[in-house]
XYZ file of C-alpha atoms in Angstrom:
487
model
C 0.018 0.098 0.112
C 1.541 3.447 -1.042
C 1.735 6.077 1.414
C 0.466 9.789 1.133
C 2.852 12.022 2.034
C 2.226 15.744 2.862
C 4.249 18.488 2.137
C 5.388 20.232 5.374
C 4.860 23.785 5.208
C 7.368 25.929 6.954
C 6.588 27.394 10.261
C 3.929 30.003 10.103
C 5.158 33.443 10.947
C 3.043 36.291 12.527
C 1.657 38.416 9.917
C 3.885 41.056 8.474
C 3.120 44.649 8.485
C 1.843 45.488 5.253
C 3.170 48.637 2.919
C -0.033 51.086 2.481
C 1.631 53.076 -0.660
C -0.008 52.380 -3.838
C 3.233 52.170 -5.539
C 5.691 50.414 -3.153
C 9.518 49.902 -4.036
C 9.670 46.221 -3.301
C 7.827 43.026 -4.359
C 8.025 39.778 -2.150
C 9.524 37.121 -4.086
C 7.484 33.893 -4.203
C 9.014 30.715 -2.962
C 7.216 27.372 -3.537
C 7.344 24.455 -1.205
C 8.526 22.506 -3.878
C 8.564 22.227 -7.516
C 7.816 19.733 -10.157
C 11.782 19.288 -10.379
C 11.706 18.215 -6.767
C 8.650 15.968 -7.302
C 10.185 14.122 -9.955
C 13.377 13.187 -7.966
C 11.115 11.695 -5.146
C 11.484 7.877 -5.270
C 14.046 7.805 -8.053
C 17.521 6.365 -7.531
C 18.743 7.802 -10.814
C 16.595 10.997 -11.600
C 16.042 11.275 -15.499
C 16.699 14.545 -17.278
C 13.100 15.524 -17.352
C 12.070 18.182 -19.834
C 8.771 19.744 -19.715
C 7.372 20.558 -23.181
C 4.645 22.944 -23.783
C 2.646 24.012 -27.022
C 3.464 28.188 -26.948
C 1.944 28.978 -30.099
C 1.734 32.538 -31.493
C 0.412 31.902 -34.763
C -0.802 28.525 -36.290
C 0.307 27.442 -39.755
C -2.622 26.478 -41.928
C -2.101 22.926 -41.684
C -2.535 23.344 -37.912
C -5.925 25.323 -38.185
C -7.884 22.602 -39.865
C -6.429 19.164 -38.550
C -6.791 16.519 -41.056
C -9.064 13.348 -40.871
C -5.810 11.245 -40.388
C -5.120 12.960 -37.159
C -4.120 10.519 -34.343
C -5.052 12.516 -31.131
C -8.513 14.306 -31.178
C -9.230 16.687 -28.322
C -11.998 19.098 -27.328
C -10.320 21.812 -29.439
C -11.585 20.012 -32.610
C -15.132 20.513 -31.527
C -17.569 22.231 -33.582
C -18.198 25.989 -33.416
C -14.509 26.213 -31.953
C -12.906 28.511 -34.519
C -9.331 27.641 -34.391
C -8.432 30.541 -36.771
C -9.453 32.772 -33.903
C -7.009 34.327 -31.864
C -8.614 33.155 -28.587
C -7.227 29.381 -28.647
C -3.933 30.809 -29.353
C -3.710 33.052 -26.433
C -5.338 30.226 -24.231
C -2.505 27.687 -25.286
C -0.116 30.379 -24.192
C -1.513 31.097 -21.300
C -1.717 27.454 -20.076
C 1.963 27.104 -21.021
C 2.759 30.183 -18.684
C 0.560 29.188 -15.489
C 1.572 25.358 -15.902
C 5.276 26.010 -16.018
C 5.273 28.299 -13.131
C 5.671 25.414 -10.889
C 8.572 23.771 -13.008
C 11.436 24.872 -10.757
C 14.937 24.353 -12.333
C 13.553 21.321 -14.467
C 14.107 22.646 -18.349
C 11.037 23.907 -20.045
C 10.456 23.777 -23.843
C 8.018 26.469 -25.390
C 7.282 24.907 -28.620
C 6.121 27.297 -31.275
C 5.813 25.885 -34.695
C 4.116 29.062 -36.511
C 6.255 28.788 -39.379
C 6.839 32.167 -41.354
C 3.547 33.456 -39.763
C 3.408 36.909 -41.376
C 5.461 40.247 -40.879
C 4.311 40.904 -37.525
C 5.494 37.506 -36.050
C 8.665 38.861 -34.848
C 7.195 41.266 -32.829
C 4.737 38.876 -31.443
C 7.460 36.443 -30.414
C 9.176 39.266 -28.834
C 6.049 39.991 -26.726
C 5.307 36.691 -25.670
C 8.950 36.020 -24.438
C 8.588 39.166 -22.651
C 5.219 37.864 -21.030
C 6.895 35.086 -19.887
C 9.876 36.344 -18.435
C 7.587 38.806 -16.389
C 5.714 35.526 -15.003
C 9.130 33.966 -13.659
C 10.561 37.044 -12.202
C 8.241 36.693 -9.745
C 9.777 33.229 -8.340
C 12.821 33.181 -6.156
C 15.995 33.046 -8.469
C 16.595 29.271 -7.676
C 13.169 28.201 -8.912
C 13.042 30.008 -11.953
C 12.722 27.802 -15.031
C 15.568 27.389 -17.565
C 13.431 28.086 -20.620
C 14.346 27.323 -24.531
C 12.096 28.862 -27.335
C 11.926 26.077 -29.885
C 10.571 27.031 -33.422
C 11.793 23.866 -35.210
C 13.138 20.264 -34.010
C 16.732 21.737 -35.020
C 16.050 24.383 -32.181
C 16.044 21.857 -29.420
C 19.130 21.268 -27.118
C 18.707 18.514 -24.428
C 20.743 15.922 -22.821
C 20.482 12.644 -25.203
C 18.630 10.650 -22.095
C 16.290 13.394 -21.636
C 12.458 12.427 -21.435
C 9.688 14.985 -22.403
C 6.526 15.645 -20.224
C 3.793 16.877 -22.343
C 0.380 18.224 -20.911
C -1.413 16.123 -23.618
C -0.027 14.417 -26.713
C -0.458 16.302 -29.841
C -0.172 15.148 -33.466
C 2.275 18.066 -34.210
C 4.786 17.212 -31.540
C 5.001 13.749 -30.971
C 8.072 12.172 -32.252
C 10.204 15.333 -31.467
C 11.228 14.016 -28.327
C 11.472 10.893 -26.371
C 8.319 10.924 -23.640
C 8.529 9.871 -20.363
C 4.885 8.223 -20.506
C 3.907 6.907 -23.782
C 1.722 9.329 -25.684
C -1.020 6.941 -26.211
C -0.950 5.630 -22.591
C -1.210 9.414 -21.711
C -3.848 9.903 -24.306
C -5.987 6.865 -22.777
C -5.609 7.959 -18.857
C -6.654 11.523 -19.835
C -10.086 10.197 -21.083
C -13.114 10.041 -19.631
C -13.681 6.481 -21.086
C -10.390 5.268 -18.954
C -11.902 6.412 -15.702
C -15.277 4.621 -16.258
C -13.666 1.372 -17.039
C -10.478 1.159 -14.958
C -12.145 0.039 -11.806
C -11.835 3.029 -9.509
C -14.786 4.182 -7.472
C -16.868 6.398 -9.622
C -20.753 7.030 -10.036
C -22.523 4.243 -12.043
C -21.173 4.753 -15.742
C -21.912 3.514 -19.070
C -19.516 3.740 -21.908
C -20.931 4.369 -25.320
C -18.486 3.577 -27.998
C -18.852 3.682 -32.031
C -18.768 0.639 -33.927
C -15.777 -0.208 -35.714
C -15.381 2.069 -38.844
C -15.879 -0.961 -41.301
C -18.754 -2.052 -39.815
C -21.138 0.883 -39.749
C -24.162 0.081 -41.350
C -25.662 2.905 -43.374
C -22.974 5.175 -43.120
C -21.877 7.917 -40.330
C -25.153 9.268 -40.145
C -26.799 6.099 -38.919
C -23.947 5.577 -36.397
C -24.393 8.999 -34.881
C -28.204 8.028 -34.403
C -27.260 4.672 -33.002
C -25.217 6.033 -30.354
C -27.408 8.874 -29.389
C -30.146 6.347 -28.639
C -28.469 5.720 -25.264
C -28.752 9.435 -24.482
C -32.435 9.512 -25.618
C -33.443 6.368 -23.596
C -31.859 7.396 -20.378
C -33.731 7.922 -17.084
C -33.255 11.497 -15.806
C -31.259 12.919 -14.122
C -27.686 12.094 -15.746
C -24.575 13.274 -17.068
C -22.821 12.901 -20.637
C -19.273 13.218 -20.959
C -17.484 13.173 -24.195
C -14.237 10.902 -23.480
C -11.954 13.501 -24.759
C -12.536 16.793 -23.236
C -11.221 19.651 -20.988
C -12.318 22.502 -18.797
C -15.970 21.416 -18.691
C -16.321 21.227 -22.592
C -18.454 18.237 -23.967
C -19.802 17.461 -20.621
C -23.840 17.991 -20.334
C -25.847 17.804 -17.296
C -29.175 16.505 -17.702
C -32.007 17.374 -15.387
C -35.028 17.772 -17.470
C -36.140 16.996 -21.195
C -35.106 20.475 -22.527
C -31.577 19.657 -21.145
C -31.921 16.274 -23.088
C -32.887 17.842 -26.169
C -29.845 20.421 -26.045
C -27.696 17.612 -25.408
C -28.658 15.411 -28.306
C -28.265 18.354 -30.678
C -24.878 19.396 -29.410
C -23.549 15.794 -29.221
C -25.162 15.036 -32.946
C -22.895 17.810 -34.187
C -19.715 16.787 -31.848
C -20.192 12.902 -32.983
C -20.660 13.818 -36.607
C -17.503 16.056 -36.536
C -15.597 13.322 -34.515
C -16.546 10.547 -36.370
C -15.303 12.022 -39.664
C -11.767 11.779 -38.231
C -11.721 8.248 -37.000
C -10.305 5.864 -39.254
C -9.067 2.120 -38.590
C -5.808 3.418 -37.415
C -7.014 5.749 -34.453
C -10.271 4.205 -33.468
C -8.793 1.872 -30.945
C -8.148 5.065 -29.075
C -11.753 5.695 -28.773
C -11.649 9.291 -29.516
C -15.391 9.591 -30.297
C -16.693 7.801 -27.264
C -18.979 9.203 -24.654
C -20.119 7.992 -20.961
C -23.263 8.266 -19.499
C -22.743 8.663 -15.875
C -25.203 8.867 -12.809
C -25.641 12.337 -11.560
C -24.099 12.799 -8.115
C -25.907 15.711 -6.292
C -23.391 18.063 -4.250
C -20.192 19.669 -4.719
C -17.086 17.974 -6.185
C -13.673 18.608 -4.645
C -10.332 19.034 -6.534
C -7.605 16.914 -5.159
C -4.113 17.773 -6.658
C -1.282 15.114 -5.909
C 1.862 13.649 -7.421
C 2.716 10.084 -8.560
C 6.271 9.294 -7.878
C 8.149 6.835 -10.254
C 7.677 3.973 -7.828
C 3.924 4.704 -7.568
C 3.761 6.733 -4.194
C 1.220 9.388 -3.877
C 2.282 12.760 -2.588
C -0.607 14.762 -1.320
C -0.746 18.761 -2.053
C -4.098 20.332 -1.616
C -8.047 19.999 -2.006
C -9.810 22.874 -3.253
C -13.180 23.983 -3.938
C -13.908 24.748 -7.731
C -15.300 27.707 -9.294
C -17.438 27.532 -12.737
C -18.633 29.946 -15.090
C -22.326 30.056 -15.779
C -21.832 28.012 -18.852
C -20.074 25.196 -16.755
C -16.495 25.984 -17.717
C -13.849 25.873 -14.783
C -12.422 29.057 -13.891
C -10.883 28.701 -10.683
C -10.717 27.277 -7.554
C -10.180 28.150 -3.877
C -8.099 26.489 -0.935
C -8.346 26.674 2.803
C -4.724 25.929 3.974
C -6.060 25.230 7.618
C -8.325 22.395 6.520
C -5.529 20.658 4.508
C -4.775 18.012 7.376
C -8.564 16.962 7.513
C -8.762 16.494 3.721
C -5.662 14.805 3.574
C -7.007 11.997 5.938
C -10.200 11.957 4.187
C -9.010 11.144 0.743
C -5.747 9.043 1.628
C -7.518 5.848 0.445
C -8.990 7.371 -2.751
C -5.598 8.877 -3.507
C -3.668 5.709 -2.970
C -6.074 3.997 -5.163
C -5.996 6.606 -7.994
C -2.031 6.609 -7.647
C -1.900 2.810 -8.085
C -4.564 2.630 -11.092
C -2.122 5.478 -13.049
C 0.977 3.941 -12.176
C -0.414 0.319 -13.247
C -0.570 2.181 -16.740
C 2.742 3.304 -16.743
C 2.006 7.140 -15.803
C 3.837 8.899 -12.974
C 3.848 13.000 -12.637
C 1.349 15.569 -11.636
C -2.258 14.707 -11.327
C -5.441 16.421 -10.111
C -8.963 14.355 -9.493
C -12.564 15.737 -9.013
C -13.989 13.620 -5.922
C -17.398 13.720 -4.742
C -19.687 12.006 -2.023
C -22.594 9.666 -3.336
C -25.559 8.831 -1.486
C -24.269 6.178 0.483
C -21.500 8.655 1.962
C -18.865 7.090 -0.361
C -15.942 8.617 -2.155
C -16.344 8.601 -5.845
C -13.929 10.099 -8.396
C -15.791 12.000 -11.090
C -12.913 13.272 -13.330
C -9.144 12.581 -13.144
C -6.498 14.726 -14.598
C -3.097 13.213 -15.016
C -1.261 16.405 -15.459
C -0.671 19.715 -13.758
C -3.893 21.199 -13.396
C -5.339 24.909 -12.975
C -5.222 24.797 -9.420
C -2.199 22.538 -9.045
C 0.154 25.567 -7.933
C -2.463 26.277 -4.819
C -0.878 23.267 -2.858
C 2.755 24.490 -3.517
C 2.038 28.139 -2.107
C 1.064 27.123 1.201
C 4.037 28.235 3.015
C 4.200 31.480 0.804
C 0.801 32.520 2.213
C 0.694 31.139 5.601
C 3.955 32.949 6.679
C 2.093 35.996 5.886
C -1.035 35.078 7.813
C -2.807 34.329 4.773
C -4.899 31.188 5.221
C -7.208 31.186 2.257
C -6.349 31.487 -1.544
C -7.910 31.452 -4.778
C -6.801 31.187 -8.585
C -8.736 33.183 -10.782
C -8.458 31.763 -14.273
C -9.863 33.278 -17.922
C -9.854 36.863 -16.691
C -10.093 39.458 -19.709
C -8.441 42.335 -18.322
C -9.198 45.819 -19.954
C -5.792 47.236 -19.519
C -1.993 46.321 -19.949
C -0.253 44.512 -17.019
C 1.328 47.528 -16.092
C -1.416 49.261 -15.221
C -2.947 46.348 -13.682
C 0.149 46.072 -11.205
C -0.005 49.809 -10.456
C -3.889 49.498 -9.280
C -2.933 46.459 -7.186
C 0.704 47.264 -6.224
C -0.120 46.951 -2.463
C -1.673 43.661 -2.988
C 1.299 42.442 -5.043
C 3.721 44.021 -2.376
C 2.077 42.075 0.256
C 2.521 38.897 -1.378
C -1.091 38.107 -1.723
C -1.381 38.726 -5.558
C 0.550 36.602 -8.260
C 0.290 36.796 -11.783
C 0.433 33.134 -13.156
C -0.356 34.007 -16.457
C -0.732 37.203 -18.814
C -1.015 37.364 -22.256
C -2.152 40.267 -24.470
C -3.977 40.187 -27.989
C -2.310 41.110 -31.217
C -4.300 44.684 -30.810
C -3.107 45.216 -27.880
C -6.570 45.875 -26.343
C -7.385 43.120 -24.070
C -5.237 40.983 -21.644
C -6.061 37.354 -20.817
C -4.806 36.579 -17.150
C -4.477 33.987 -14.429
C -4.088 35.359 -11.064
C -3.907 33.870 -7.692
C -4.779 35.609 -4.424
C -4.566 35.167 -0.637
C -6.563 36.568 2.373
C -6.598 36.000 6.210
C -9.890 34.240 5.841
C -12.742 33.711 3.347
C -14.695 36.848 3.816
C -11.701 38.855 2.864
C -10.661 36.404 -0.033
C -14.275 36.926 -1.255
C -13.751 40.736 -0.959
C -10.595 40.577 -2.860
C -12.117 38.438 -5.526
C -14.927 40.814 -6.229
C -12.539 43.794 -6.459
C -10.690 41.657 -9.148
C -13.833 40.683 -10.991
C -15.386 44.072 -10.778
C -12.578 45.551 -12.359
C -12.727 42.926 -15.077
C -16.165 43.527 -15.871
C -16.508 47.134 -15.586
C -13.055 48.705 -15.643
C -13.377 50.347 -12.235
C -11.337 49.634 -9.245
C -12.887 49.849 -5.753
C -10.620 49.290 -2.564
C -11.345 46.003 -0.960
C -12.048 47.432 2.237
C -15.003 49.402 0.821
C -16.950 45.877 -0.374
């Protein structure tokens, strides 16, 4: 039986006096309790030369804007109605690369941008994207700042011969560039909702709907779509439908009433029609177009982050409450540091089972899981993400915040901020100087009109945390800044 290890925070110091000036001269450096570099070295007699590789696009070449039907790895990014030619998916990927690599530590980081020629303005965009990343890392203590390479082609990669790359998810245009620590098809499988439903872990009652083999479709693609949708049309209310390959709430449908069912069937029909076009005899064994029908468990899902060492041991990091937009898209999470010993004990056996299942498949590395309590009082896993998650860094900031008397923290994602980073930092200069506000990602569109950011904030208690969140969200929505004390 694996043991869950709690990363011990540094002794909690009394709250520090905070500057009152709106333009303080000092910034508190961020020191993480540990980094991915430290975690990958655990239980590893001969630590490998791990390299973290991220898709960091500025512009996509045409062949990546419209994936061919021969693509091996299909994702929610290829769902209908997601316009890959628009700038937003590019900004979102660059933002993910920034916030996920924030916890890399001294592990080498590759920012891979295969934009090709990209037009006359590409040089300016590249310079801007690199400056954005440098400012993110500059917040960290020098010894924890990643060593970054910007990769424009495979010829730019300079790593040790025995290096093994870690990708957030396998992608066709990056596979084959580097030897990987986890086989791409294995990573794709354990990232899927289908794997969770069939792997034997405690989950809500689930039914997997797979397409028939391509060469056995009776009546063509339309008939196969109709056959698969019958399971949704006949399922008793309430229930949940999840596309097997999806992220951030995309492709998940909560169905409580007949109108929800109608909406889900229409969306799934379009999703399946698009997905089955890309399924062939080579990639169908990865089940990219499957979906899962799952029992709806009432209540709240807690996000639990941990690390699976190379020997399969689970290292507990944190349990968070999740935040979702009105559309059901994940946009952040909150952590109560004083409650972590309780959560660690509560989820111990569940995390051990998760780590064992992942390790048995050949996976090791960062992971996050969404856990709920069913009607019998048992813990069930409703989602598993074997990668760095959006709230992963909250568990590594425990000492940073607690030493300053800040026992609650939250990450706020998908913020569209109506100003430059310099203007934002001037408005929130006190919070930054106090160490309570950290910028984990900041990208700006090509017109330099809107910034897309991820920030983490800390406070003494949940009430004060809520006030600070409202200050930031009010500024995002209205462009107006109000002192947190006034709310």
